[in-house]
mmCIF file with all atom_site columns, C-alpha atoms in Angstrom:
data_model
loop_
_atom_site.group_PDB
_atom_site.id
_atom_site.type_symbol
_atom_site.label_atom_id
_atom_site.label_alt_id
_atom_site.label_comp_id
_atom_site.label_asym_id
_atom_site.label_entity_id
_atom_site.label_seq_id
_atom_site.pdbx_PDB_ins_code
_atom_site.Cartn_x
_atom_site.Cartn_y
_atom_site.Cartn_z
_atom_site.occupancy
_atom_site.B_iso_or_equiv
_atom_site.pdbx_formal_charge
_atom_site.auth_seq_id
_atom_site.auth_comp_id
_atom_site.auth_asym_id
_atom_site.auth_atom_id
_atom_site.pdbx_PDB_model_num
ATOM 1   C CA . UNK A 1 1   ? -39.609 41.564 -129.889 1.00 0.00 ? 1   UNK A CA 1
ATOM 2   C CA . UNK A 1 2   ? -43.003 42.996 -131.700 1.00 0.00 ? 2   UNK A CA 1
ATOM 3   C CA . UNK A 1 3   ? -43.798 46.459 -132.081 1.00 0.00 ? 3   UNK A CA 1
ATOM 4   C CA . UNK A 1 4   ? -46.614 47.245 -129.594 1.00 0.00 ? 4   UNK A CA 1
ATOM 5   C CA . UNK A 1 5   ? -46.728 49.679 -127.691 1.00 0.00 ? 5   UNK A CA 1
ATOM 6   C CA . UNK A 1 6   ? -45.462 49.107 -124.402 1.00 0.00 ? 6   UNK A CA 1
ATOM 7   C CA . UNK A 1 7   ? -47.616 49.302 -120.890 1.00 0.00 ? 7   UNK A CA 1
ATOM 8   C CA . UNK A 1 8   ? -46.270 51.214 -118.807 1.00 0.00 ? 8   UNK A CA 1
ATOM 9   C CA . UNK A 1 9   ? -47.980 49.932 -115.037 1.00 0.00 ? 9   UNK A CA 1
ATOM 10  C CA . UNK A 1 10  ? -44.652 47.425 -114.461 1.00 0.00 ? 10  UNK A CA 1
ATOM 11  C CA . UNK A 1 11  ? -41.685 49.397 -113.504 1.00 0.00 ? 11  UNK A CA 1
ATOM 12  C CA . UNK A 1 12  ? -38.672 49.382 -111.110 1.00 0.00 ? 12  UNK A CA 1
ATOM 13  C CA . UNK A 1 13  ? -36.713 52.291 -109.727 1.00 0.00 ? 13  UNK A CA 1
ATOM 14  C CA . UNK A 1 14  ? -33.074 51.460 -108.428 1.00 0.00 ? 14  UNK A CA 1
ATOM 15  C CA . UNK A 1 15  ? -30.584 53.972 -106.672 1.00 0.00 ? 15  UNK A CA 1
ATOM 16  C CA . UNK A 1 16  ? -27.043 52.593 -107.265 1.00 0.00 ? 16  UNK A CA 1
ATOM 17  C CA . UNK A 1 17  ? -25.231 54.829 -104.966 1.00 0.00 ? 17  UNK A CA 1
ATOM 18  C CA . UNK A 1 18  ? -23.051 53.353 -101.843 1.00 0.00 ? 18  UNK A CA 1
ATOM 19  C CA . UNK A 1 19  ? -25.986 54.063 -99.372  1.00 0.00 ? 19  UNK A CA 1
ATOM 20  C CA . UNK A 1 20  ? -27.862 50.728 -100.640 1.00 0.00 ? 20  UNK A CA 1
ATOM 21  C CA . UNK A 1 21  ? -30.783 52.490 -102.067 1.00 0.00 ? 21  UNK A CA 1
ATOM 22  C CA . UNK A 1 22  ? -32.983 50.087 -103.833 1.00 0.00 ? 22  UNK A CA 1
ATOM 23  C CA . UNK A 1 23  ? -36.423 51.355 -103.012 1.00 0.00 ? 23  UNK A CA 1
ATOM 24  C CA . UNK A 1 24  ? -38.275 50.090 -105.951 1.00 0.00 ? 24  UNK A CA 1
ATOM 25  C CA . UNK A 1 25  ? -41.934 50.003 -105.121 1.00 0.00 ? 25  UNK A CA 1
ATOM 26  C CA . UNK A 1 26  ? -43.488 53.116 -106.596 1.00 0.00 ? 26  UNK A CA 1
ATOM 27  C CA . UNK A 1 27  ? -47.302 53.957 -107.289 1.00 0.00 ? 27  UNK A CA 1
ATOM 28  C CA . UNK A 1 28  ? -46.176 56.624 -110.221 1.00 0.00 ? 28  UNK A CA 1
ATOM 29  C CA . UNK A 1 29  ? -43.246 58.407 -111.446 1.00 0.00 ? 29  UNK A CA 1
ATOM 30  C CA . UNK A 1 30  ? -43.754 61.472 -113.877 1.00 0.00 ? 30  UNK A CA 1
ATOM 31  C CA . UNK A 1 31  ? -41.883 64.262 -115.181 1.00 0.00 ? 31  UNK A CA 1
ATOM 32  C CA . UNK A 1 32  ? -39.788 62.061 -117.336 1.00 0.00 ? 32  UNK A CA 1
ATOM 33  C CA . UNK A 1 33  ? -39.505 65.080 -119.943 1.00 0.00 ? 33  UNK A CA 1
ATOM 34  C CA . UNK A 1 34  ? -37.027 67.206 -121.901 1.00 0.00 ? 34  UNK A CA 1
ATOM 35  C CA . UNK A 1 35  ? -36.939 69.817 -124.398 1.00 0.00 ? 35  UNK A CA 1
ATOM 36  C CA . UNK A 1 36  ? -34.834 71.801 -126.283 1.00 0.00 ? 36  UNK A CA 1
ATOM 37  C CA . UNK A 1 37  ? -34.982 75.468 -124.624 1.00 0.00 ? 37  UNK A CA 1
ATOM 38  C CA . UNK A 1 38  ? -35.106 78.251 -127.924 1.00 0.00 ? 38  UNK A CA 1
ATOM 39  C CA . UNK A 1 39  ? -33.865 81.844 -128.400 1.00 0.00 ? 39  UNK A CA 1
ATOM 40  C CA . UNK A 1 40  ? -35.525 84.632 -130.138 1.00 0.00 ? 40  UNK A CA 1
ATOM 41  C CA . UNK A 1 41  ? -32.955 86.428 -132.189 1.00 0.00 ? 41  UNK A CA 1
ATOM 42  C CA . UNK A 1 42  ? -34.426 89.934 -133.907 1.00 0.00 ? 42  UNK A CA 1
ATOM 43  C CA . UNK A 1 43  ? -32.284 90.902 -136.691 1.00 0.00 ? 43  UNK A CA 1
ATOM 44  C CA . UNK A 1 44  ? -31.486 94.896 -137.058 1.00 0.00 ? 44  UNK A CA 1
ATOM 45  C CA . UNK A 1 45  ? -33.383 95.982 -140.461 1.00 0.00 ? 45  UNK A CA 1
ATOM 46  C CA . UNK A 1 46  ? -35.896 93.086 -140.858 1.00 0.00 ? 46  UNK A CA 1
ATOM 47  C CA . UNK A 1 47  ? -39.144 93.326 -138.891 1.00 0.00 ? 47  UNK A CA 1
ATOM 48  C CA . UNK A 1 48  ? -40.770 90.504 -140.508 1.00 0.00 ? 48  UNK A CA 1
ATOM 49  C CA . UNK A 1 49  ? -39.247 87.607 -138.519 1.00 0.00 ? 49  UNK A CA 1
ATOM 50  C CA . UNK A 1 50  ? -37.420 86.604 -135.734 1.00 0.00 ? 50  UNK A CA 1
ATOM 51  C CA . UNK A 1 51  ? -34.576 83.949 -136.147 1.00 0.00 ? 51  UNK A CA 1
ATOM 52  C CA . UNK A 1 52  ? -35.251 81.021 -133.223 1.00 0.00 ? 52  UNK A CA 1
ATOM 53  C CA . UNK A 1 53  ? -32.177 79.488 -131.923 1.00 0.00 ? 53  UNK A CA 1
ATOM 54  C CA . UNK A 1 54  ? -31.838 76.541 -129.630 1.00 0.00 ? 54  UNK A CA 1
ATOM 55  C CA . UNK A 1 55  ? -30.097 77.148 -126.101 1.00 0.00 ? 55  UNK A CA 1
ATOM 56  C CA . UNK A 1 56  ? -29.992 73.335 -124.726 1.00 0.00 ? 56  UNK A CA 1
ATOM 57  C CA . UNK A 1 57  ? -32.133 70.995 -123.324 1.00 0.00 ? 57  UNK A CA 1
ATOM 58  C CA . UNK A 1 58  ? -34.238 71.500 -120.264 1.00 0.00 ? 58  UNK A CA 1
ATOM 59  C CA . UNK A 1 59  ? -35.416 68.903 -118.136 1.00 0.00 ? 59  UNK A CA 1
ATOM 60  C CA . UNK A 1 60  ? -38.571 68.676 -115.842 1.00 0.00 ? 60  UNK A CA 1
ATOM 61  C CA . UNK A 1 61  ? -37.675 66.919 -112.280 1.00 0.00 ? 61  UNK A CA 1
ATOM 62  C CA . UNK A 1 62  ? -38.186 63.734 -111.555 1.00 0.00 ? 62  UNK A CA 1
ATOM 63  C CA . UNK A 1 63  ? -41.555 63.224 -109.525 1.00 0.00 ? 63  UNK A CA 1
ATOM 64  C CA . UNK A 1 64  ? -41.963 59.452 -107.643 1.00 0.00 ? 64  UNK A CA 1
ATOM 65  C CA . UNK A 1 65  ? -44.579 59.045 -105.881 1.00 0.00 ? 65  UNK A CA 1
ATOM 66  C CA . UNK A 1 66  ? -45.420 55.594 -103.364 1.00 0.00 ? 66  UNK A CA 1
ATOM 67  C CA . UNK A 1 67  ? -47.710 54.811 -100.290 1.00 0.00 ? 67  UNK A CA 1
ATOM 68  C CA . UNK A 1 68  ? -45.742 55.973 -96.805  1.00 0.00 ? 68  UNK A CA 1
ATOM 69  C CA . UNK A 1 69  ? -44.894 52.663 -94.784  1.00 0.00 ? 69  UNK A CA 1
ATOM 70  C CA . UNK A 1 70  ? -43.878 52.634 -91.028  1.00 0.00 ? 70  UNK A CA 1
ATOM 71  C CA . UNK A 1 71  ? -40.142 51.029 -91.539  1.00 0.00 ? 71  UNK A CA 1
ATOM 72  C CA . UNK A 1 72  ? -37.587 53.694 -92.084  1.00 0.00 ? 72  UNK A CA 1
ATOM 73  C CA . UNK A 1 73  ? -36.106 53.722 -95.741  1.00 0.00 ? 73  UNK A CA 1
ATOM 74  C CA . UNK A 1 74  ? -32.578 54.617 -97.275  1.00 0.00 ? 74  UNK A CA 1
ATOM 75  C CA . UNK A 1 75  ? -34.232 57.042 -100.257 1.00 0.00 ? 75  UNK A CA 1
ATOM 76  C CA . UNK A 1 76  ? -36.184 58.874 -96.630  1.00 0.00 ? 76  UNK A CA 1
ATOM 77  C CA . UNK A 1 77  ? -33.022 59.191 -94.975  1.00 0.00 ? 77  UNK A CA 1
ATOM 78  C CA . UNK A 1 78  ? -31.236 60.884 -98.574  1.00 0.00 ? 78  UNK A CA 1
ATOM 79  C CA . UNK A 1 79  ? -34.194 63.510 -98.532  1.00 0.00 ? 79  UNK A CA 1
ATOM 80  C CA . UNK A 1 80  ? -34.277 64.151 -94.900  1.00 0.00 ? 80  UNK A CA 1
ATOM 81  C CA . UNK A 1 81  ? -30.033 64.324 -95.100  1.00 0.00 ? 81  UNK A CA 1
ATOM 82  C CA . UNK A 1 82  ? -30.719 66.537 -98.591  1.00 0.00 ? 82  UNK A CA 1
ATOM 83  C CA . UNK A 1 83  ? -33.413 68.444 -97.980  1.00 0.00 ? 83  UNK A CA 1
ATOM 84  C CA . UNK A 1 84  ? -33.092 69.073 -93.734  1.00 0.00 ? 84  UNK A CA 1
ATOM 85  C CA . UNK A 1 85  ? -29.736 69.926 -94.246  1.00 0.00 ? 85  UNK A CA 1
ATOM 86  C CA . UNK A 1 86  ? -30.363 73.254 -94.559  1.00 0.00 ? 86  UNK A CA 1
ATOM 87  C CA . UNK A 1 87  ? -27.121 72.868 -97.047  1.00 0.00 ? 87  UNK A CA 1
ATOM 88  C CA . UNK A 1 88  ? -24.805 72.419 -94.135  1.00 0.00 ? 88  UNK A CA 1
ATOM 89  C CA . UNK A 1 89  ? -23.584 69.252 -95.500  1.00 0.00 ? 89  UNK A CA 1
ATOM 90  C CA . UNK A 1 90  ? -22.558 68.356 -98.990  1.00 0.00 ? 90  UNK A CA 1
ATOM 91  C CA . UNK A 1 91  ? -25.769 67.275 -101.205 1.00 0.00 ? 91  UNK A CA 1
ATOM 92  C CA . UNK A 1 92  ? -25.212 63.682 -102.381 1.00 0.00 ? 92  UNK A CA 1
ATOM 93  C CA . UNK A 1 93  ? -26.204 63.193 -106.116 1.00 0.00 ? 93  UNK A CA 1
ATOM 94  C CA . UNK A 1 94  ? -27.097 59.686 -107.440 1.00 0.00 ? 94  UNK A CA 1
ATOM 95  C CA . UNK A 1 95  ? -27.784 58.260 -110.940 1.00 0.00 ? 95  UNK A CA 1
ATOM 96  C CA . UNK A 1 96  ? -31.249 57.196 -110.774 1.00 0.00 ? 96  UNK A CA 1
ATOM 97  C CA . UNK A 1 97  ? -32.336 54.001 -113.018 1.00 0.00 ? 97  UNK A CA 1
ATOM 98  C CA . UNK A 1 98  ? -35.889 53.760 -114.515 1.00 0.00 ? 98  UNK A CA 1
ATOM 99  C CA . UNK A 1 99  ? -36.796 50.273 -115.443 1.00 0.00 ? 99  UNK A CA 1
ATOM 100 C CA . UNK A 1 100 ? -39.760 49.417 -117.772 1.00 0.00 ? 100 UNK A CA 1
ATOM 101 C CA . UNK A 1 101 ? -39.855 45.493 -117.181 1.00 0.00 ? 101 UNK A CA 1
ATOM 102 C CA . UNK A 1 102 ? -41.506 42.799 -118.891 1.00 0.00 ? 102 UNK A CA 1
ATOM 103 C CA . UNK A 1 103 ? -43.973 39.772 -117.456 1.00 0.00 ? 103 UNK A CA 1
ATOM 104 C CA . UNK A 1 104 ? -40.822 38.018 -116.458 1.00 0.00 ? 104 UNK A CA 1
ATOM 105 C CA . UNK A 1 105 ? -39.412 41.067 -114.403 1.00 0.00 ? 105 UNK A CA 1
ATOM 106 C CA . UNK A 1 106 ? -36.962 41.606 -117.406 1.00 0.00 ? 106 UNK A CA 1
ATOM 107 C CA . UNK A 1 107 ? -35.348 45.349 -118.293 1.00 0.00 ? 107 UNK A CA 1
ATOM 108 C CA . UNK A 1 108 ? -36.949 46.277 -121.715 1.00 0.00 ? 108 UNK A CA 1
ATOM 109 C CA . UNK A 1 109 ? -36.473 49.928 -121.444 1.00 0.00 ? 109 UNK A CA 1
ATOM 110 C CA . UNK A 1 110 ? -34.000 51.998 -119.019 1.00 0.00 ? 110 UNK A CA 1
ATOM 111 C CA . UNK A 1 111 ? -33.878 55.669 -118.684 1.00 0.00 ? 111 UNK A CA 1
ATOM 112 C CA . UNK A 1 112 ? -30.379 56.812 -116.374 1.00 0.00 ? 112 UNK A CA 1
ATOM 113 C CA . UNK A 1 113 ? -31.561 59.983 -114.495 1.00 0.00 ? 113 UNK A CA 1
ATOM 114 C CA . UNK A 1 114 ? -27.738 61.819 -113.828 1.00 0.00 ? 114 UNK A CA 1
ATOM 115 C CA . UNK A 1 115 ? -26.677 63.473 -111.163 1.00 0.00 ? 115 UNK A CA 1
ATOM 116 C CA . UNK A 1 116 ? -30.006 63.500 -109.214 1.00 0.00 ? 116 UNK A CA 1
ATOM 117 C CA . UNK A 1 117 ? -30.743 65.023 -105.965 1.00 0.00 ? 117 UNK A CA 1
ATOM 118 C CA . UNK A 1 118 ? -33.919 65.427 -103.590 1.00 0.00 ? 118 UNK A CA 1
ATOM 119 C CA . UNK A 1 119 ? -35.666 69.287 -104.194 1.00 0.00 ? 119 UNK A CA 1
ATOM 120 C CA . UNK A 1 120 ? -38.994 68.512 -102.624 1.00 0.00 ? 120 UNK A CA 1
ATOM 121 C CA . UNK A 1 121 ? -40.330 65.682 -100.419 1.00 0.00 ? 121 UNK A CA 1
ATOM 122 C CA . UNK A 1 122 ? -44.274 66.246 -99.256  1.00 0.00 ? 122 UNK A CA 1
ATOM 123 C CA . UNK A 1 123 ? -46.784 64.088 -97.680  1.00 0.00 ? 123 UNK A CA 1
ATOM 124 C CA . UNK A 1 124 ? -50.745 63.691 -99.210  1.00 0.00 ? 124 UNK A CA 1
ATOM 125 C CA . UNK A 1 125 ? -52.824 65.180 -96.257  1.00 0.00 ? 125 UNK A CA 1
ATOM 126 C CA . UNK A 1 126 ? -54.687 64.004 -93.418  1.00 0.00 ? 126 UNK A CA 1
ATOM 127 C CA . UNK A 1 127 ? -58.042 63.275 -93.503  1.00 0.00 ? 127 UNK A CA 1
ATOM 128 C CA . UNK A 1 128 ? -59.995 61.645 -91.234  1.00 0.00 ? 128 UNK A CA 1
ATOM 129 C CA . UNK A 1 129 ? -63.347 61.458 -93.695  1.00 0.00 ? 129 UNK A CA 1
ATOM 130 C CA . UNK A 1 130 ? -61.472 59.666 -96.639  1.00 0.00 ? 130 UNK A CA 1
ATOM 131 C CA . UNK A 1 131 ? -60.148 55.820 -95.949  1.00 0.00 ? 131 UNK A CA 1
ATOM 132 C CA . UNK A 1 132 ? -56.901 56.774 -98.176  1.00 0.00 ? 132 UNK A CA 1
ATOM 133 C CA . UNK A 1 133 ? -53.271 55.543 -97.810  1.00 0.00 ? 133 UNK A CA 1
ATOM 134 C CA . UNK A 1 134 ? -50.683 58.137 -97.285  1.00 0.00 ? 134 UNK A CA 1
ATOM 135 C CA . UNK A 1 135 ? -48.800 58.801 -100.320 1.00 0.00 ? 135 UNK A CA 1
ATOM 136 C CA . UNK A 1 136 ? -45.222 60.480 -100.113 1.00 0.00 ? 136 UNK A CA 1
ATOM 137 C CA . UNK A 1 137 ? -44.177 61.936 -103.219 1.00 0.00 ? 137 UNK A CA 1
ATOM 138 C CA . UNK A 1 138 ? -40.408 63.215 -103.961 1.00 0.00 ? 138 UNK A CA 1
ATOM 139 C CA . UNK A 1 139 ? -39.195 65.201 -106.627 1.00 0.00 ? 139 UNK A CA 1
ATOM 140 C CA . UNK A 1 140 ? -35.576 64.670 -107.965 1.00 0.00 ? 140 UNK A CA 1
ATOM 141 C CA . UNK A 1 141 ? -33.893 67.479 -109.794 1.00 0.00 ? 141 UNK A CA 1
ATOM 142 C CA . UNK A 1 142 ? -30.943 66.243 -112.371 1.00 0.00 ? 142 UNK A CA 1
ATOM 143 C CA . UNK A 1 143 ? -29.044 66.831 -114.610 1.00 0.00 ? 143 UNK A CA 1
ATOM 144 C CA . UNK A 1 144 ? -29.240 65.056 -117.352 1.00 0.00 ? 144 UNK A CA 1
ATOM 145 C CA . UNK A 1 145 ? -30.980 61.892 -118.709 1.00 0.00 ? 145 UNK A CA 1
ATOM 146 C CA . UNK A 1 146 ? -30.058 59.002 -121.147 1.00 0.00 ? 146 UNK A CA 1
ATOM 147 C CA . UNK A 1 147 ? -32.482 56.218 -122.241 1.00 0.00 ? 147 UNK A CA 1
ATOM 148 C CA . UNK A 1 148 ? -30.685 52.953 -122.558 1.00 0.00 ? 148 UNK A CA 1
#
């Protein structure tokens, strides 16, 4: 293994959850970020300063985005069940699996996305002056990730 950088244009996304969700052919996921959320303390008698604290980690939602096809997909029927609930139903989480792969389709890198569920699901619009495919982008929030 050398130290180069990686590219990162040959990915795979997997759902492992009962409903058989392997959609894996994205154009772009994003959002992949986290930081560590910090207090501002004043303390009584000292003006000078102002102690920072951390409060935990805060994470960005997942955003996937991939070109709208005509067959009906698992990961469509999770948002439409999620989000067109109207949270009559119980939201189904998911851990969602990032895959950076390698020229022979091999894991090198694998971030675990915990606990996710569909907040937004949107369409690119309609345009009948641009010769565009239809892109469907979904954002997942979660609630925690691990890189493996």
């Amino acid at each position: 293994m050398s130290d180069y950088p990686l590219p990162g244009f040959y990915f795979r996304l997997t759902f492992p959850l009962e409903l058989g969700l392997s959609d894996t052919s994205f154009k772009e996921v994003s959002g992949m970020s986290m930081e560590m959320g910090v207090e501002e303390i004043a303390e009584g008698g000292e003006n000078r300063f102002k102690h920072r604290v951390p409060t935990g980690a805060k994470y960005q939602n997942l955003v996937l985005k991939r070109g709208v096809t005509s067959s009906i997909s698992a990961l469509s029927l999770w948002c439409e069940a999620t989000i067109g609930g109207g949270l009559s139903s119980t939201i189904i989480t998911q851990t969602v699996v990032l895959s950076l792969l390698d020229e022979d389709s091999f894991p090198i890198k694998n971030w675990s996305f915990i606990n996710a569920w569909p907040v937004k699901w949107e369409f690119s619009p309609l345009n009948s002056m641009n010769n565009e495919i239809l892109i469907e982008t979904l954002e997942l929030s979660y609630d925690y990730s691990l890189v493996i």
